[in-house]
mmCIF file of C-alpha atoms in Angstrom:
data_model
loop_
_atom_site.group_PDB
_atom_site.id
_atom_site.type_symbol
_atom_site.label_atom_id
_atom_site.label_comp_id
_atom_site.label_asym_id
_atom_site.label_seq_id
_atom_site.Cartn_x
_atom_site.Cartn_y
_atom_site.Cartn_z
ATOM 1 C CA UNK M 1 0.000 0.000 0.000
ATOM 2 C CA UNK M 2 1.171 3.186 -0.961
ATOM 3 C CA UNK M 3 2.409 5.489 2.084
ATOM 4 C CA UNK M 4 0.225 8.335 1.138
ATOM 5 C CA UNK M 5 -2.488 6.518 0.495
ATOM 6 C CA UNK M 6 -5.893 8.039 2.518
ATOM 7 C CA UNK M 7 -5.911 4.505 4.371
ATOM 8 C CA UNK M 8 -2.699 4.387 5.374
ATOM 9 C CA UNK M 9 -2.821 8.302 6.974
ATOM 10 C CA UNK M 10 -6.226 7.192 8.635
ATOM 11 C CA UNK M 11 -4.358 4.031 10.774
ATOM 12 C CA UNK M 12 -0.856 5.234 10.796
ATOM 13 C CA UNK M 13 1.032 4.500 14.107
ATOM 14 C CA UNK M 14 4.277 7.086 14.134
ATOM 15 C CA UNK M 15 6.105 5.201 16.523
ATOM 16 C CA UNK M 16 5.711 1.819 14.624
ATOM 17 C CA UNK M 17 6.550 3.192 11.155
ATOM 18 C CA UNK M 18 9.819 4.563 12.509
ATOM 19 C CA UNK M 19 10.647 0.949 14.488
ATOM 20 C CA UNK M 20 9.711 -0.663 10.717
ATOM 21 C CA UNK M 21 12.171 1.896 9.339
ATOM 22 C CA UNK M 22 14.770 1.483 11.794
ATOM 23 C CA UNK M 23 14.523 -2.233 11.227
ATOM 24 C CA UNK M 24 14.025 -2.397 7.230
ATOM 25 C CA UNK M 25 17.164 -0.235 7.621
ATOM 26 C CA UNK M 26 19.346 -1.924 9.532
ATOM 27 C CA UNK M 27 19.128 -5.369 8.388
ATOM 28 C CA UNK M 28 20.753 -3.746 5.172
ATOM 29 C CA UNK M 29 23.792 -2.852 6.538
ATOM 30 C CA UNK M 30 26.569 -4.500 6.643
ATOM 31 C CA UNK M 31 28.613 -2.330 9.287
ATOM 32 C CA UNK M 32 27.255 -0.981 12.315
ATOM 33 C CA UNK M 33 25.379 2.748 12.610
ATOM 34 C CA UNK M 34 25.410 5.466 15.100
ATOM 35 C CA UNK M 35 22.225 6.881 16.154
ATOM 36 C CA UNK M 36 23.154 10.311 14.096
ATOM 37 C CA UNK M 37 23.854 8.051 10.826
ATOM 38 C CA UNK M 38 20.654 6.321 11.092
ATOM 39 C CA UNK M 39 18.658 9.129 11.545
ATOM 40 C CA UNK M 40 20.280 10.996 8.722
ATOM 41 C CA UNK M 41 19.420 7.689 6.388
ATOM 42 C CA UNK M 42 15.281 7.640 7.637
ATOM 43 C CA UNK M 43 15.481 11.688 7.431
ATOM 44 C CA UNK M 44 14.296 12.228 10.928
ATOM 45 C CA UNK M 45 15.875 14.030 14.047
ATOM 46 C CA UNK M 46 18.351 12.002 15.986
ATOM 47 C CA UNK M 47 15.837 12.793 19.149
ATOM 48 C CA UNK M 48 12.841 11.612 16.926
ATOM 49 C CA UNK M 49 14.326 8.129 17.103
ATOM 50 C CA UNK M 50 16.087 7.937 20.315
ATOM 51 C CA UNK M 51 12.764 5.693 21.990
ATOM 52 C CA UNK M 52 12.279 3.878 19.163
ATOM 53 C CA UNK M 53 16.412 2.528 19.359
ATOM 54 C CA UNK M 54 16.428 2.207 22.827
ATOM 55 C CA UNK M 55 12.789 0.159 22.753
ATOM 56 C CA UNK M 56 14.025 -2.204 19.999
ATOM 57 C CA UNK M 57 17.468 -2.656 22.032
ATOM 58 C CA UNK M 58 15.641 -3.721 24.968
ATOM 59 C CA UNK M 59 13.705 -6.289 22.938
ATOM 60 C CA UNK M 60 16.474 -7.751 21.444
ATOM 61 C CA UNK M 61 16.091 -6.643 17.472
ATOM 62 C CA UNK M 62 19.061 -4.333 17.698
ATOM 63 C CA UNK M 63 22.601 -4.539 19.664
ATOM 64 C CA UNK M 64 24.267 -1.553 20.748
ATOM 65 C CA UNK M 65 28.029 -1.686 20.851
ATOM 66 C CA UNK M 66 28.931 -0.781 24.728
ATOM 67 C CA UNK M 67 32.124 1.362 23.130
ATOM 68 C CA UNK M 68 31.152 2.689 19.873
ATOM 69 C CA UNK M 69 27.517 3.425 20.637
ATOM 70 C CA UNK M 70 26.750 2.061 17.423
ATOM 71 C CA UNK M 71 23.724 -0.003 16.096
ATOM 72 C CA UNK M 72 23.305 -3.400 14.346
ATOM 73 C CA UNK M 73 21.022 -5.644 13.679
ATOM 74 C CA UNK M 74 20.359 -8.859 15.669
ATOM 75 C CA UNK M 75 19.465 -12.509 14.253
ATOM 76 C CA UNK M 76 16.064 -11.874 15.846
ATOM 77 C CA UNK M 77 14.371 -11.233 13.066
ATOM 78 C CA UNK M 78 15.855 -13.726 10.772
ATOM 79 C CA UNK M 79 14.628 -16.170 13.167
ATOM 80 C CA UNK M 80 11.454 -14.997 13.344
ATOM 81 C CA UNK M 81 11.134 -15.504 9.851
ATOM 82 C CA UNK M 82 12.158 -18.880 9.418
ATOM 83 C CA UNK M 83 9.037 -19.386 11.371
ATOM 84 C CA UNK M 84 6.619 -18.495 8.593
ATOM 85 C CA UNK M 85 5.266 -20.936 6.571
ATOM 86 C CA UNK M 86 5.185 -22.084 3.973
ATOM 87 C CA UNK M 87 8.898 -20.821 3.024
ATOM 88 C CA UNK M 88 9.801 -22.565 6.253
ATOM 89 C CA UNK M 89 8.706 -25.759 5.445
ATOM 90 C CA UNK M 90 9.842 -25.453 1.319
ATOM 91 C CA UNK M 91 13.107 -25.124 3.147
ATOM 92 C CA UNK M 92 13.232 -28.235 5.375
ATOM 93 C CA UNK M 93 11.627 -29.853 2.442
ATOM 94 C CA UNK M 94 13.649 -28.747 0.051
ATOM 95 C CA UNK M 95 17.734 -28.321 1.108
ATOM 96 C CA UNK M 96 18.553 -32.442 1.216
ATOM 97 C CA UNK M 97 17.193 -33.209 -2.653
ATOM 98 C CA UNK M 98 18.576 -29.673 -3.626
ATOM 99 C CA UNK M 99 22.240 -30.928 -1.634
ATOM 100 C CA UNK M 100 21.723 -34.296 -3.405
ATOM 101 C CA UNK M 101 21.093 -32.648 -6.950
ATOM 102 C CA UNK M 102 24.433 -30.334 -6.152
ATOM 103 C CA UNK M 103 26.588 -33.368 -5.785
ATOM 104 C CA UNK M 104 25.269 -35.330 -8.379
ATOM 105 C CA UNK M 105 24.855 -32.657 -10.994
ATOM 106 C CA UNK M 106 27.940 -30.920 -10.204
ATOM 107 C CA UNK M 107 26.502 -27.331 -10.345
ATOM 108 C CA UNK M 108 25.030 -25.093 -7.473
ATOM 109 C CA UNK M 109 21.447 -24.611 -7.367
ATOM 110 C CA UNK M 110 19.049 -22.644 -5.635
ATOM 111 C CA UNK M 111 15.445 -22.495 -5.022
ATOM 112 C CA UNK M 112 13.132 -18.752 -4.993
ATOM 113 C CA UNK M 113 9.558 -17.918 -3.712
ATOM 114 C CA UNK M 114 7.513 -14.826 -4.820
ATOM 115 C CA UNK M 115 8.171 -12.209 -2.305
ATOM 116 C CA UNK M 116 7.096 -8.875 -2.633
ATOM 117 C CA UNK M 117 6.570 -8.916 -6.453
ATOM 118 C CA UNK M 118 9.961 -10.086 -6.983
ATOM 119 C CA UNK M 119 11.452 -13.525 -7.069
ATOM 120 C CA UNK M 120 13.666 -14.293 -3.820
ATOM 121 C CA UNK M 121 16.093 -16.907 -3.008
ATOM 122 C CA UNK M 122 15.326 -18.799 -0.082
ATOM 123 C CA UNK M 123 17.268 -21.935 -0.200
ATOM 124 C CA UNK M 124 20.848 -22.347 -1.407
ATOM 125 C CA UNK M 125 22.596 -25.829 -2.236
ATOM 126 C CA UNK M 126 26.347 -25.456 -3.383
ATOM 127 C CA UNK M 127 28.290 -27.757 -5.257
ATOM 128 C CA UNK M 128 31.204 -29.652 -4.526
ATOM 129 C CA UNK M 129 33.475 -28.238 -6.953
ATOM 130 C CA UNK M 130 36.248 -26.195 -6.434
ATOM 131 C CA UNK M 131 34.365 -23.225 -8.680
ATOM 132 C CA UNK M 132 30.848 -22.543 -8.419
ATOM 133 C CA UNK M 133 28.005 -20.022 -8.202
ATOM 134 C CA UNK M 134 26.862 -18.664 -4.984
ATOM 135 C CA UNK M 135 23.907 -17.069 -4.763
ATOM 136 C CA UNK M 136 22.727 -15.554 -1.091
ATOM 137 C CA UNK M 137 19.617 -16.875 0.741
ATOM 138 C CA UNK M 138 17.578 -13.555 0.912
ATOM 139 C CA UNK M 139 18.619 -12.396 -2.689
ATOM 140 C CA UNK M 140 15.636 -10.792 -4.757
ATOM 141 C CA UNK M 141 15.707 -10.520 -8.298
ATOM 142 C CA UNK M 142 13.400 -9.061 -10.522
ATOM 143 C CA UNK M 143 10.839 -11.301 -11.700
ATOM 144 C CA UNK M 144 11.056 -10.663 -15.578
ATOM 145 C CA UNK M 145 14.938 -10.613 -15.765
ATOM 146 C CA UNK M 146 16.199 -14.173 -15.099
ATOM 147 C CA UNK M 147 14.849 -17.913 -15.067
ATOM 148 C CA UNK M 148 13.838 -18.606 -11.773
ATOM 149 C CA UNK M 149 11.178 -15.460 -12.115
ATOM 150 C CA UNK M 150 10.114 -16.492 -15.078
ATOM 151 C CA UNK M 151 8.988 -19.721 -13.914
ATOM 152 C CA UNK M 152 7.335 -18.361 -11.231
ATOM 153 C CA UNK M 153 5.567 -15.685 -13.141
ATOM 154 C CA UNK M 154 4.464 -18.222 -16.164
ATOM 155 C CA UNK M 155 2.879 -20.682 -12.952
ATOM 156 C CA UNK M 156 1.080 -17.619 -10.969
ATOM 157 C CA UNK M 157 -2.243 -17.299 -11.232
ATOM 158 C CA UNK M 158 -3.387 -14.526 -14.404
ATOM 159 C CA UNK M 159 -4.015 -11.763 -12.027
ATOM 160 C CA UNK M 160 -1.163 -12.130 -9.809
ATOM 161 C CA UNK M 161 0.898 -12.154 -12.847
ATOM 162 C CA UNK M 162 -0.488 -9.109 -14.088
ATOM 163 C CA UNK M 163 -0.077 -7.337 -10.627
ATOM 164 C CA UNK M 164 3.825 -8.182 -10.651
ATOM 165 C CA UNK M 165 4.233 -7.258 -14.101
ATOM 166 C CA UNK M 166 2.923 -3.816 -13.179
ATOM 167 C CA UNK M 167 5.358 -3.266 -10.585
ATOM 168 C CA UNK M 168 8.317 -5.088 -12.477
ATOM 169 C CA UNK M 169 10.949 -2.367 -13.580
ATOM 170 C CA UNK M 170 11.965 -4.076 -16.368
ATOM 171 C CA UNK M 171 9.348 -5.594 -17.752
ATOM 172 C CA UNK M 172 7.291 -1.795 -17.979
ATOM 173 C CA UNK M 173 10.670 -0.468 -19.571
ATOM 174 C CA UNK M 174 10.096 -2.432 -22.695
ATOM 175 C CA UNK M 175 8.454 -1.897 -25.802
ATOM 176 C CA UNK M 176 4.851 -2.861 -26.621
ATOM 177 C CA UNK M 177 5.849 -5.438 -28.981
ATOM 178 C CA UNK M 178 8.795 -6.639 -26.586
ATOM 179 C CA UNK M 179 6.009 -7.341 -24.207
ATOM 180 C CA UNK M 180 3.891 -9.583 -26.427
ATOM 181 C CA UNK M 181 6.802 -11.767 -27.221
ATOM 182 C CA UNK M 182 7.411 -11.983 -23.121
ATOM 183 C CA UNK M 183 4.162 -12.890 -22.753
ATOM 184 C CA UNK M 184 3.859 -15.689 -25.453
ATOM 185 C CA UNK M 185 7.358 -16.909 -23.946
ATOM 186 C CA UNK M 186 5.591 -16.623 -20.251
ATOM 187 C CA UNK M 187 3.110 -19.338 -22.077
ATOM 188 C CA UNK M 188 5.230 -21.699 -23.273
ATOM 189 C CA UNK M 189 7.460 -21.524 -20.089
ATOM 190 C CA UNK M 190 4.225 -22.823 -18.460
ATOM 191 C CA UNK M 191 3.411 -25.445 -21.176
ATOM 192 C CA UNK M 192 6.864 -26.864 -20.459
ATOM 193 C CA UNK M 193 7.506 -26.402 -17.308
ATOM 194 C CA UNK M 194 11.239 -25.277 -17.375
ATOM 195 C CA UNK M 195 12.897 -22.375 -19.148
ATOM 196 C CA UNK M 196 16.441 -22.166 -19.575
ATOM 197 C CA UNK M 197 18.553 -19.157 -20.312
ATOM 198 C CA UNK M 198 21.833 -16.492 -19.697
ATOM 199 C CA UNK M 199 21.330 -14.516 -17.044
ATOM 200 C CA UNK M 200 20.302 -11.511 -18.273
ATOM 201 C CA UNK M 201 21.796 -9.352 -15.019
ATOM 202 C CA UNK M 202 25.271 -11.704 -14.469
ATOM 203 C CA UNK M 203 27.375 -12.335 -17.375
ATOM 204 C CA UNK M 204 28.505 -15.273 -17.454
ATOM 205 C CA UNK M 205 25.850 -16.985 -15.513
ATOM 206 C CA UNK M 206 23.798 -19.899 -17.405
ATOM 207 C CA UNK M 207 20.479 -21.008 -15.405
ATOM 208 C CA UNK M 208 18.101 -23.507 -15.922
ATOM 209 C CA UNK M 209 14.874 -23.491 -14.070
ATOM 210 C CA UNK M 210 11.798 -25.886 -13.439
ATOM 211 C CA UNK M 211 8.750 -25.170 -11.281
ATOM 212 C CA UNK M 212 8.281 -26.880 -7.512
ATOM 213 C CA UNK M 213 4.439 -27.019 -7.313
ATOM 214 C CA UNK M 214 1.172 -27.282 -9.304
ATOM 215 C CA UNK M 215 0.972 -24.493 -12.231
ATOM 216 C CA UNK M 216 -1.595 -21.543 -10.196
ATOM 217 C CA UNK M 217 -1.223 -23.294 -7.247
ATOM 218 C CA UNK M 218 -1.299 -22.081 -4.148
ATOM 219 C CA UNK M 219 2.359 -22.539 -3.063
ATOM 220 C CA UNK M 220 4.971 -22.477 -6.453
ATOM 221 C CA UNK M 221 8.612 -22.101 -6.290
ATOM 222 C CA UNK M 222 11.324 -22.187 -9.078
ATOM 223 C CA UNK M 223 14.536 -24.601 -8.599
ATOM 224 C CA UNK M 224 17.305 -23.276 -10.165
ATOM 225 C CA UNK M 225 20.693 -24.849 -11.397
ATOM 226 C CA UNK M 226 23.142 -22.466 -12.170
ATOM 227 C CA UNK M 227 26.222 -22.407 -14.247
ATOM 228 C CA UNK M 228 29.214 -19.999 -15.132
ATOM 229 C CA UNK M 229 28.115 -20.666 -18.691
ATOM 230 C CA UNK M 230 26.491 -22.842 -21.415
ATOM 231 C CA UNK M 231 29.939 -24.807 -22.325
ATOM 232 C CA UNK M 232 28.803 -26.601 -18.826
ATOM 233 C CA UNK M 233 25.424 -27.067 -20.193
ATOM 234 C CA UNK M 234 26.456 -28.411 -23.626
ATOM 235 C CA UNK M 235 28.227 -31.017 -22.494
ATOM 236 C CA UNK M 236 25.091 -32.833 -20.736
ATOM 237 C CA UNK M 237 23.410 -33.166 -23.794
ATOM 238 C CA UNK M 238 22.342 -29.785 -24.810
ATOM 239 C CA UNK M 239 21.325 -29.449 -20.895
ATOM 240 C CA UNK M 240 18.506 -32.152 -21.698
ATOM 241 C CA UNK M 241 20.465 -33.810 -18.802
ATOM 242 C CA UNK M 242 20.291 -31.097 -16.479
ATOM 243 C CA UNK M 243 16.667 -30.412 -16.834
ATOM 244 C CA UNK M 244 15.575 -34.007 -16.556
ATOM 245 C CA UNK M 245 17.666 -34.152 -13.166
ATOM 246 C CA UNK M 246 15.897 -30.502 -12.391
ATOM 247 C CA UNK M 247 12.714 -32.339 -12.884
ATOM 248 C CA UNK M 248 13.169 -35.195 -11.120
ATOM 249 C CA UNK M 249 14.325 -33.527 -8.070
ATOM 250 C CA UNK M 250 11.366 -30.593 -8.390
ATOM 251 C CA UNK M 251 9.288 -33.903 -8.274
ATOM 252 C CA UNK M 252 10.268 -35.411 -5.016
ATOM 253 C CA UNK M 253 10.237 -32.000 -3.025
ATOM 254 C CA UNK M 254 6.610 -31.365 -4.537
ATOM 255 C CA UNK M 255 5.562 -34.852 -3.359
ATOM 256 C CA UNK M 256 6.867 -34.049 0.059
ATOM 257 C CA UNK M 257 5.455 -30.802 0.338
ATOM 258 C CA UNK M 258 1.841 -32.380 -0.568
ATOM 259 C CA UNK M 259 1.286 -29.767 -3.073
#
């Protein structure tokens, strides 16, 4: 919901909204923050926010360096997230068949959920070799712009899709007829299932995707097996190989989630 939106004035509870932006802010920082440098960041007085630090100190989503003064975020909330379901349970479902398809395929893969209109990475399995792709649990990618997103837009239901399409960056910066053929490649991506493809934001990167769930179900995901490029890919048989392993493995963790 839009910020300035007559609903969101009617309900709106100061205090939380800065917490939320002391917290949205803080888990995106890598080094610690003084109370000045955070307040600078949110654009509100360093008094404005003093409460709000000290509150979510004392409740153990912040920890303030005894010497520096400075801020940083605990593991509070990421363990309050892995909580939620269902991403909790794709995970536990998920990571040993992802860790088996790793070793056996010889290429990392990873596994992404819808999440805020955008297509984020929520379970990781690297490979055994002494070069491979790492992609970060947590990563969001836009939906349109590489395989995994794809998949996931091609399985959601037609008015989702539509909904992340309007918010997707690069999918509104193309050109009308640019946007037919994505949507007739959308199509067949769902006819088949799997969609393979350079990374269109890391070059380099070759990914092949296949969907974990029931096209429009109610919980999708896209596994992912990534490559440093198609010379990998070629040698399995045109990556015929790699998909069919893809499959087979987006098969067991769908049986186990009960989708």
């Amino acid at each position: 919901m839009d910020k300035k939106s007559p609903a969101t004035n009617k309900y709106a509870v100061p205090a939380l909204d800065k917490g939320l932006d002391i917290l949205e802010y803080m888990v995106s920082q890598e080094l610690p923050k003084s109370q000045t440098e955070i307040a600078t960041a949110l654009a509100r007085g360093a008094n404005e926010i003093y409460r709000v630090l000290v509150g979510l100190e004392a409740r153990g989503y912040l920890i303030r360096d005894e010497v520096s003064g400075k801020y940083r975020a605990s593991l509070k909330i990421y363990n309050l997230s892995r909580r939620i379901s269902p991403i909790d349970k794709m995970r536990q479902c998920a990571l040993p068949h992802m860790e088996d398809l790793a070793f056996s395929s010889g290429h990392s893969c990873h596994l992404s959920m819808l999440y805020q209109s955008q297509a984020m990475v929520i379970v990781h399995a690297q490979s055994h070799d002494p070069v491979s792709i790492n992609i970060a649990e947590g990563s969001l990618f836009p939906t349109s712009a590489n395989a995994s997103g794809r998949v996931l837009l091609a399985n959601s239901k037609p008015d989702v899709q539509a909904m992340i399409l309007e918010r997707d960056q690069h999918y509104q910066q193309m050109k009308a007829a640019q946007r037919k053929l994505f949507i007739q490649q959308l199509a067949l991506i769902k006819q088949n299932g799997t969609y393979s493809a350079a990374n269109e934001l890391t070059k380099g990167v070759y990914e092949s995707a296949v969907l974990v769930g029931e096209p429009e179900g109610l919980v999708i995901a896209s596994l992912a097996i990534t490559t440093l490029n198609s010379t990998a890919i070629d040698e399995l048989s045109a990556s015929s190989e790699l998909i069919s392993r893809a499959q087979a493995t987006a098969k067991q963790i769908t049986q186990q989630l009960g989708c």
